[in-house]
Amino acid sequence: MTKSNDKTNTKRTDVPSYLPADNLGPWQIYLEQIDRVTPYMGELAFWIEALKRPKRALIVDVPIELDNGTIAHFEGYRVQHNTSRGPGKGGVRFHQDVTLSEVMALAAWMTIKNAAVNVPFGGAKGGVRIDPKKLSAGELQRLTRRYTSEIGILIGPNKDIPAPDVNTDARIMAWMMDTYSVNTGSTTTGVVTGKPIVLGGSLGRVEATGRGVFVVAVEAIRRLGMSLENSRIAVQGFGNVGSVAAQLFSKAGARIVAVQDATGTIYNASGLDVEKLRLHVEKTGGVGGFKNAETMKPEEFWQADMDILVPAALENQITSANAAKIRAKLIVEGANGPTNPAADDILRDKGVTVVPDVVANAGGVTVSYFEWVQDFSSFFWTEDEINERLSRIMRDAFAAVWQMSVDRHVSLRTAAYIVACNRILEARSMRGLYP
């Protein structure tokens, strides 16, 4: 890839009053990314401020009765960042460290992601500040239903469609769908995606994000002149995204040499047995303690001998503190926002190609789009049809971003933002302002 300096000076005169100006958190990363793409927007830069403010941000109190009879209160959020191209779309995460800044940034990245792969959605995201592992099944259901009721004024199949994210799954989506349906008086399967198959879910949805990571990685590998067979791959995070991607890479002949999650960091130069590791994680809850591997210190993960790195955990994992240590030639972002702007600059200067999250992990929302369409039509596709359509959309999206990168001499991330922001701001411009 041709190198260029797409750094910009950031001047924050657009900070919302409800975030601390001296600590914007993940929202700061997103704003810097928008600053970097602004010079490439031409006349559409007139509308750029629309991307620097969420359309709506709702903070809710989520009170539930615990099993011991006491009442506990949890803080919940739902943010709609932009709906110029269609209804809001984005997951719901249950995590003890969720903040408004994080949910705002995640909603904004969903806006960019949906436009980058050209599905007709805007961006939204939700979250509750809770460690779900500390709740019983009954408490988790009550939390989910109360949260759904509280954000019910925003969501709907034509308004905002939640989906699974960190620590949420098909069961939680079923509870959300049922709660919304009871509150509105009719079964509305299209209000969420990522549901169980028996409730209108789509085949292939669970594996979609990891499969999308694999598809775009293969496209990048081909264009970079690398070989997938016997390549060394390190994966951070071994949940739904990381484990599926690792399985697909392994089946294609690559070696998964290092894996890290919250429970530990493991390494095997000859390649980890991904299927045995998956079963171990299913049984124990994490990669820590896996017998057929060496144990590494967490900070050593970034320095492992690798050709390809797949960060598939949480945001802000690759920073100026560890970017220079990474030996990979290619990074494919399975997580949302895993690389901060300072790290992006370091990696670019080292000649590392980064396939950004807004393209790499868009497989999940793409199949969510398929699920939404199938729910509206009450006609469902086969898994082969789902996977074929997913692969085609992901390849086409990556090809457009790659070509933009070549044409404008910018990083793949900036190229993805050019493609996406052009689509969003053109829609905003065509719609105009009301009143």
Coordinates of C-alpha atoms in Angstrom, one line a residue:
M1 CA 0.0 0.0 0.0
T2 CA 1.2 3.5 -0.7
K3 CA 2.0 5.4 2.4
S4 CA 0.7 8.9 3.1
N5 CA 0.3 11.2 5.9
D6 CA -3.4 11.4 6.7
K7 CA -2.9 12.9 10.2
T8 CA -4.9 16.0 11.0
N9 CA -4.8 18.5 13.8
T10 CA -7.8 18.0 16.1
K11 CA -9.5 21.0 17.6
R12 CA -12.4 20.1 19.8
T13 CA -15.0 22.8 19.6
D14 CA -17.8 20.3 19.2
V15 CA -17.8 18.5 22.5
P16 CA -21.3 17.8 23.9
S17 CA -21.9 19.2 27.4
Y18 CA -22.9 15.8 28.7
L19 CA -19.3 14.4 28.3
P20 CA -16.3 15.7 30.2
A21 CA -14.3 17.8 27.8
D22 CA -11.0 16.6 29.2
N23 CA -11.9 12.9 28.9
L24 CA -14.1 12.0 25.9
G25 CA -13.2 8.3 26.0
P26 CA -14.0 6.3 22.9
W27 CA -16.0 9.2 21.4
Q28 CA -12.7 11.1 21.1
I29 CA -11.3 8.3 18.9
Y30 CA -14.3 8.5 16.6
L31 CA -14.1 12.3 16.4
E32 CA -10.5 12.1 15.4
Q33 CA -11.4 9.6 12.7
I34 CA -14.0 12.0 11.3
D35 CA -11.4 14.8 11.4
R36 CA -9.1 12.7 9.3
V37 CA -11.7 12.1 6.6
T38 CA -13.1 15.6 6.4
P39 CA -10.5 17.0 3.9
Y40 CA -11.6 14.3 1.4
M41 CA -15.3 15.2 1.5
G42 CA -15.4 18.0 -0.9
E43 CA -18.7 19.9 -1.0
L44 CA -20.2 17.3 1.3
A45 CA -18.0 18.6 4.1
F46 CA -20.8 21.2 4.5
W47 CA -22.7 18.5 6.4
I48 CA -19.8 16.9 8.3
E49 CA -21.0 18.3 11.7
A50 CA -24.0 16.0 11.5
L51 CA -21.6 13.1 12.0
K52 CA -20.1 14.7 15.2
R53 CA -23.3 14.6 17.2
P54 CA -25.6 11.6 18.0
K55 CA -29.2 12.1 16.8
R56 CA -30.6 10.8 20.1
A57 CA -29.0 9.6 23.4
L58 CA -31.2 8.0 26.0
I59 CA -30.1 7.2 29.5
V60 CA -32.4 5.0 31.5
D61 CA -32.6 3.6 35.0
V62 CA -33.1 -0.2 35.0
P63 CA -34.5 -1.3 38.4
I64 CA -35.1 -5.0 39.0
E65 CA -35.9 -7.2 42.0
L66 CA -33.0 -9.5 42.8
D67 CA -33.5 -13.1 43.9
N68 CA -33.0 -12.1 47.5
G69 CA -35.9 -9.7 47.4
T70 CA -34.0 -6.5 47.3
I71 CA -34.2 -3.9 44.5
A72 CA -31.1 -3.1 42.4
H73 CA -30.7 -0.2 40.0
F74 CA -28.6 -0.3 36.8
E75 CA -27.7 2.3 34.3
G76 CA -28.7 1.7 30.7
Y77 CA -28.2 3.5 27.4
R78 CA -29.5 3.5 23.8
V79 CA -28.0 5.9 21.3
Q80 CA -29.1 6.5 17.7
H81 CA -26.2 8.2 16.0
N82 CA -27.5 8.8 12.5
T83 CA -30.6 7.6 10.6
S84 CA -30.1 9.4 7.3
R85 CA -29.8 6.1 5.3
G86 CA -32.4 4.0 7.3
P87 CA -33.4 2.9 10.7
G88 CA -30.9 2.6 13.5
K89 CA -29.0 -0.7 13.8
G90 CA -26.7 -1.9 16.4
G91 CA -26.1 -4.3 19.3
V92 CA -26.7 -4.2 23.0
R93 CA -23.9 -5.0 25.4
F94 CA -24.1 -6.0 29.1
H95 CA -20.8 -5.0 30.7
Q96 CA -19.8 -3.5 34.0
D97 CA -17.6 -0.8 32.2
V98 CA -20.1 0.4 29.7
T99 CA -20.2 4.2 29.5
L100 CA -22.2 6.8 27.5
S101 CA -19.1 7.7 25.6
E102 CA -18.5 4.1 24.6
V103 CA -22.1 3.6 23.4
M104 CA -22.0 6.8 21.4
A105 CA -18.8 5.8 19.7
L106 CA -20.1 2.3 19.0
A107 CA -23.3 3.8 17.5
A108 CA -21.3 6.1 15.3
W109 CA -19.1 3.2 14.1
M110 CA -22.3 1.4 13.2
T111 CA -23.3 4.3 11.1
I112 CA -20.0 4.1 9.2
K113 CA -20.0 0.3 9.1
N114 CA -23.5 0.1 7.6
A115 CA -22.6 2.7 4.9
A116 CA -19.3 1.0 4.2
V117 CA -20.9 -2.3 3.3
N118 CA -23.9 -0.4 1.8
V119 CA -26.8 -1.9 3.8
P120 CA -29.8 0.4 4.3
F121 CA -29.3 1.2 8.0
G122 CA -28.2 4.0 10.2
G123 CA -26.1 3.5 13.4
A124 CA -27.3 2.8 16.9
K125 CA -26.0 1.0 20.0
G126 CA -27.1 0.1 23.5
G127 CA -25.7 -1.1 26.8
V128 CA -26.3 -1.7 30.5
R129 CA -23.6 -1.3 33.2
I130 CA -23.7 -4.8 34.7
D131 CA -21.6 -7.8 34.9
P132 CA -24.1 -10.4 33.7
K133 CA -22.0 -13.3 35.2
K134 CA -23.1 -12.0 38.7
L135 CA -26.8 -12.4 37.9
S136 CA -28.9 -15.5 38.0
A137 CA -30.9 -16.6 34.9
G138 CA -34.0 -15.1 36.4
E139 CA -32.3 -11.8 37.3
L140 CA -30.8 -11.6 33.8
Q141 CA -34.2 -12.0 32.2
R142 CA -35.8 -9.4 34.4
L143 CA -32.9 -7.0 33.6
T144 CA -33.4 -7.6 29.9
R145 CA -37.1 -7.1 29.9
R146 CA -37.0 -3.9 32.1
Y147 CA -34.2 -2.4 29.9
T148 CA -36.3 -3.3 26.7
S149 CA -39.3 -1.6 28.2
E150 CA -37.3 1.5 29.1
I151 CA -35.9 2.0 25.6
G152 CA -39.1 0.9 24.0
I153 CA -39.8 4.6 23.0
L154 CA -36.9 4.4 20.6
I155 CA -36.8 0.9 19.1
G156 CA -39.0 -0.7 16.5
P157 CA -38.6 -2.6 13.2
N158 CA -38.7 0.6 11.2
K159 CA -37.0 2.8 13.8
D160 CA -34.1 1.1 15.6
I161 CA -33.3 -2.7 15.6
P162 CA -31.0 -4.0 18.4
A163 CA -28.9 -7.1 18.1
P164 CA -26.5 -9.2 20.2
D165 CA -23.1 -7.7 21.3
V166 CA -20.7 -8.3 24.2
N167 CA -22.3 -10.6 26.8
T168 CA -25.7 -10.8 25.0
D169 CA -26.9 -13.6 22.8
A170 CA -29.9 -15.1 21.0
R171 CA -31.7 -15.9 24.3
I172 CA -31.5 -12.2 25.3
M173 CA -32.8 -11.2 21.9
A174 CA -35.7 -13.5 22.4
W175 CA -36.6 -11.8 25.6
M176 CA -36.2 -8.4 24.0
M177 CA -38.5 -9.4 21.1
D178 CA -41.1 -10.9 23.4
T179 CA -41.1 -7.8 25.7
Y180 CA -41.5 -5.4 22.8
S181 CA -44.2 -7.6 21.3
V182 CA -46.2 -7.8 24.6
N183 CA -45.9 -4.0 25.1
T184 CA -47.1 -3.3 21.6
G185 CA -49.8 -6.0 21.5
S186 CA -48.5 -7.9 18.4
T187 CA -45.7 -10.3 17.7
T188 CA -43.0 -8.2 16.0
T189 CA -40.1 -10.5 15.1
G190 CA -38.3 -7.8 13.1
V191 CA -37.7 -5.6 16.2
V192 CA -34.3 -7.3 16.9
T193 CA -31.9 -9.5 15.0
G194 CA -29.7 -12.3 16.2
K195 CA -32.8 -14.2 17.5
P196 CA -33.2 -18.0 17.8
I197 CA -34.1 -19.6 14.5
V198 CA -37.6 -20.6 15.9
L199 CA -38.4 -17.0 16.5
G200 CA -37.5 -15.7 13.1
G201 CA -33.7 -15.7 13.4
S202 CA -31.5 -16.3 10.4
L203 CA -29.3 -19.2 9.6
G204 CA -25.6 -18.2 9.6
R205 CA -26.1 -15.2 11.9
V206 CA -24.1 -16.6 14.9
E207 CA -21.0 -17.2 12.7
A208 CA -21.5 -14.2 10.4
T209 CA -19.1 -11.7 12.1
G210 CA -16.2 -14.2 12.3
R211 CA -16.9 -15.4 8.7
G212 CA -16.8 -11.8 7.5
V213 CA -13.4 -11.3 9.2
F214 CA -12.1 -14.4 7.4
V215 CA -13.5 -13.3 4.0
V216 CA -11.9 -9.9 4.0
A217 CA -8.7 -11.3 5.4
V218 CA -8.4 -13.6 2.4
E219 CA -9.0 -10.7 0.1
A220 CA -6.3 -8.6 1.8
I221 CA -3.9 -11.5 1.8
R222 CA -4.3 -12.0 -1.9
R223 CA -3.8 -8.3 -2.7
L224 CA -0.7 -8.1 -0.5
G225 CA 0.8 -11.1 -2.1
M226 CA 0.9 -13.1 1.1
S227 CA 0.0 -16.8 1.5
L228 CA -2.8 -17.9 3.8
E229 CA -1.6 -21.5 4.1
N230 CA 0.8 -22.0 7.0
S231 CA 0.6 -18.3 7.9
R232 CA 0.9 -17.6 11.7
I233 CA -2.2 -15.9 13.2
A234 CA -2.7 -14.4 16.6
V235 CA -6.3 -13.8 17.9
Q236 CA -7.2 -11.6 20.8
G237 CA -10.6 -12.6 22.1
F238 CA -12.0 -16.1 21.7
G239 CA -15.7 -15.4 21.9
N240 CA -18.1 -15.7 19.0
V241 CA -16.0 -13.6 16.6
G242 CA -12.5 -14.8 17.4
S243 CA -13.4 -18.5 17.7
V244 CA -15.3 -18.6 14.4
A245 CA -12.6 -16.7 12.6
A246 CA -9.9 -19.0 14.1
Q247 CA -11.7 -22.1 13.0
L248 CA -12.1 -20.8 9.4
F249 CA -8.4 -19.8 9.3
S250 CA -7.3 -23.2 10.6
K251 CA -9.4 -25.1 8.1
A252 CA -7.8 -23.0 5.3
G253 CA -4.4 -24.2 6.4
A254 CA -3.2 -21.3 8.6
R255 CA -1.7 -21.8 12.1
I256 CA -3.3 -20.1 15.1
V257 CA -0.2 -19.6 17.2
A258 CA -1.4 -17.3 20.0
V259 CA -4.8 -16.5 21.6
Q260 CA -5.5 -14.1 24.4
D261 CA -8.7 -13.4 26.4
A262 CA -9.5 -12.1 29.9
T263 CA -8.5 -15.5 31.4
G264 CA -5.0 -15.8 30.0
T265 CA -2.6 -15.7 27.0
I266 CA -1.5 -19.0 25.3
Y267 CA 1.0 -19.7 22.6
N268 CA 2.0 -22.7 20.4
A269 CA 4.5 -22.1 17.6
S270 CA 3.3 -25.2 15.8
G271 CA -0.3 -24.1 15.9
L272 CA -3.1 -24.5 18.5
D273 CA -5.8 -27.2 18.1
V274 CA -8.7 -24.8 17.6
E275 CA -11.4 -27.3 18.0
K276 CA -9.9 -28.6 21.3
L277 CA -9.5 -25.0 22.4
R278 CA -13.1 -24.2 21.6
L279 CA -14.3 -27.1 23.7
H280 CA -12.0 -26.0 26.6
V281 CA -13.4 -22.5 26.4
E282 CA -16.9 -23.9 26.3
K283 CA -16.2 -25.9 29.5
T284 CA -14.1 -23.5 31.5
G285 CA -15.1 -20.0 30.2
G286 CA -11.8 -19.0 28.8
V287 CA -8.5 -20.0 27.1
G288 CA -6.6 -19.9 30.4
G289 CA -5.4 -23.3 31.5
F290 CA -5.4 -24.9 28.1
K291 CA -2.9 -27.7 28.4
N292 CA -1.5 -28.0 24.8
A293 CA 0.1 -24.5 24.9
E294 CA 2.6 -22.3 26.6
T295 CA 1.4 -19.6 28.9
M296 CA 2.5 -16.0 28.1
K297 CA 2.4 -12.8 30.0
P298 CA -0.5 -10.6 28.6
E299 CA 1.9 -8.0 27.3
E300 CA 3.9 -10.6 25.4
F301 CA 1.0 -11.4 23.2
W302 CA 1.6 -8.4 21.0
Q303 CA 5.3 -9.4 20.4
A304 CA 4.5 -13.0 19.4
D305 CA 5.8 -14.3 16.1
M306 CA 2.8 -13.7 13.8
D307 CA 2.0 -12.8 10.2
I308 CA -1.6 -11.8 10.9
L309 CA -3.3 -10.3 14.0
V310 CA -7.0 -10.4 14.6
P311 CA -8.0 -8.2 17.6
A312 CA -11.5 -9.5 18.4
A313 CA -12.1 -8.4 22.0
L314 CA -12.9 -4.8 23.1
E315 CA -12.0 -1.3 21.8
N316 CA -8.7 0.5 22.4
Q317 CA -6.5 -2.5 22.7
I318 CA -3.8 -1.5 20.2
T319 CA -2.3 1.8 21.5
S320 CA 0.9 3.8 21.2
A321 CA 2.3 1.6 24.0
N322 CA 2.2 -1.7 22.1
A323 CA 1.8 -0.8 18.4
A324 CA 5.5 -0.7 17.7
K325 CA 6.0 -4.2 19.2
I326 CA 3.5 -5.9 16.9
R327 CA 5.2 -8.1 14.3
A328 CA 2.2 -8.8 12.1
K329 CA 2.2 -7.6 8.5
L330 CA -1.6 -7.6 8.4
I331 CA -4.2 -6.7 11.1
V332 CA -7.8 -7.5 10.6
E333 CA -10.1 -5.9 13.2
G334 CA -12.7 -8.2 14.5
A335 CA -13.6 -5.9 17.4
N336 CA -15.1 -2.4 17.3
G337 CA -12.5 0.3 17.7
P338 CA -9.5 -1.9 18.8
T339 CA -6.9 0.5 17.4
N340 CA -6.6 4.1 18.5
P341 CA -5.5 6.9 16.1
A342 CA -1.9 7.2 17.6
A343 CA -1.4 3.4 17.1
D344 CA -2.8 3.7 13.5
D345 CA 0.0 6.2 12.7
I346 CA 2.7 3.9 14.2
L347 CA 1.4 0.9 12.3
R348 CA 1.2 2.8 9.0
D349 CA 4.8 4.0 9.4
K350 CA 5.9 0.4 10.0
G351 CA 4.1 -0.6 6.8
V352 CA 1.5 -2.7 8.5
T353 CA -1.8 -3.0 6.6
V354 CA -4.9 -2.6 8.9
V355 CA -8.3 -3.7 7.6
P356 CA -10.5 -1.5 9.7
D357 CA -13.4 -2.7 11.9
V358 CA -16.0 -0.9 9.9
V359 CA -15.3 -3.3 7.0
A360 CA -13.7 -6.3 8.7
N361 CA -16.4 -7.1 11.3
A362 CA -19.4 -6.0 9.2
G363 CA -20.5 -9.6 8.6
G364 CA -22.7 -9.6 11.6
V365 CA -24.8 -6.6 10.6
T366 CA -24.9 -7.8 7.0
V367 CA -26.6 -11.0 8.1
S368 CA -28.7 -9.1 10.5
Y369 CA -29.9 -7.2 7.5
F370 CA -30.7 -10.5 5.8
E371 CA -32.7 -11.5 9.0
W372 CA -34.6 -8.3 9.0
V373 CA -35.5 -8.7 5.4
Q374 CA -36.6 -12.3 5.9
D375 CA -38.7 -11.3 8.9
F376 CA -40.6 -8.7 6.9
S377 CA -41.2 -11.2 4.0
S378 CA -41.8 -14.3 6.2
F379 CA -39.6 -16.1 3.6
F380 CA -36.3 -17.6 4.8
W381 CA -33.2 -18.5 2.9
T382 CA -30.9 -21.5 3.3
E383 CA -27.6 -21.2 5.1
D384 CA -25.7 -21.7 1.8
E385 CA -27.6 -18.8 0.4
I386 CA -26.9 -16.6 3.4
N387 CA -23.1 -17.4 3.3
E388 CA -22.9 -16.8 -0.4
R389 CA -24.6 -13.4 -0.2
L390 CA -22.5 -12.5 2.8
S391 CA -19.3 -13.3 1.1
R392 CA -20.3 -11.3 -2.0
I393 CA -21.2 -8.2 -0.1
M394 CA -18.0 -8.4 2.0
R395 CA -15.8 -8.9 -1.0
D396 CA -17.4 -6.0 -2.9
A397 CA -17.2 -3.7 0.1
F398 CA -13.5 -4.5 0.6
A399 CA -12.7 -4.1 -3.1
A400 CA -14.3 -0.6 -3.0
V401 CA -12.3 0.4 0.0
W402 CA -9.1 -1.0 -1.4
Q403 CA -9.5 0.9 -4.6
M404 CA -10.3 4.1 -2.8
S405 CA -7.1 3.6 -0.7
V406 CA -5.1 3.1 -3.9
D407 CA -6.7 6.1 -5.7
R408 CA -6.4 8.6 -2.8
H409 CA -3.1 7.2 -1.4
V410 CA -4.6 6.8 2.1
S411 CA -4.8 4.0 4.7
L412 CA -7.6 1.5 4.4
R413 CA -9.3 3.1 7.4
T414 CA -9.4 6.5 5.9
A415 CA -10.5 5.0 2.6
A416 CA -13.4 3.2 4.4
Y417 CA -14.4 6.4 6.0
I418 CA -14.3 8.2 2.6
V419 CA -16.6 5.6 1.0
A420 CA -19.0 5.5 4.0
C421 CA -19.1 9.2 4.8
N422 CA -19.8 10.1 1.1
R423 CA -22.8 7.8 1.2
I424 CA -24.1 9.1 4.5
L425 CA -23.6 12.8 3.8
E426 CA -25.0 12.5 0.3
A427 CA -28.2 11.0 1.9
R428 CA -28.2 13.8 4.4
S429 CA -27.8 16.4 1.7
M430 CA -30.6 14.9 -0.4
R431 CA -33.0 14.8 2.5
G432 CA -32.2 18.3 3.6
L433 CA -33.4 19.7 7.0
Y434 CA -36.9 19.7 8.4
P435 CA -38.4 22.1 9.2

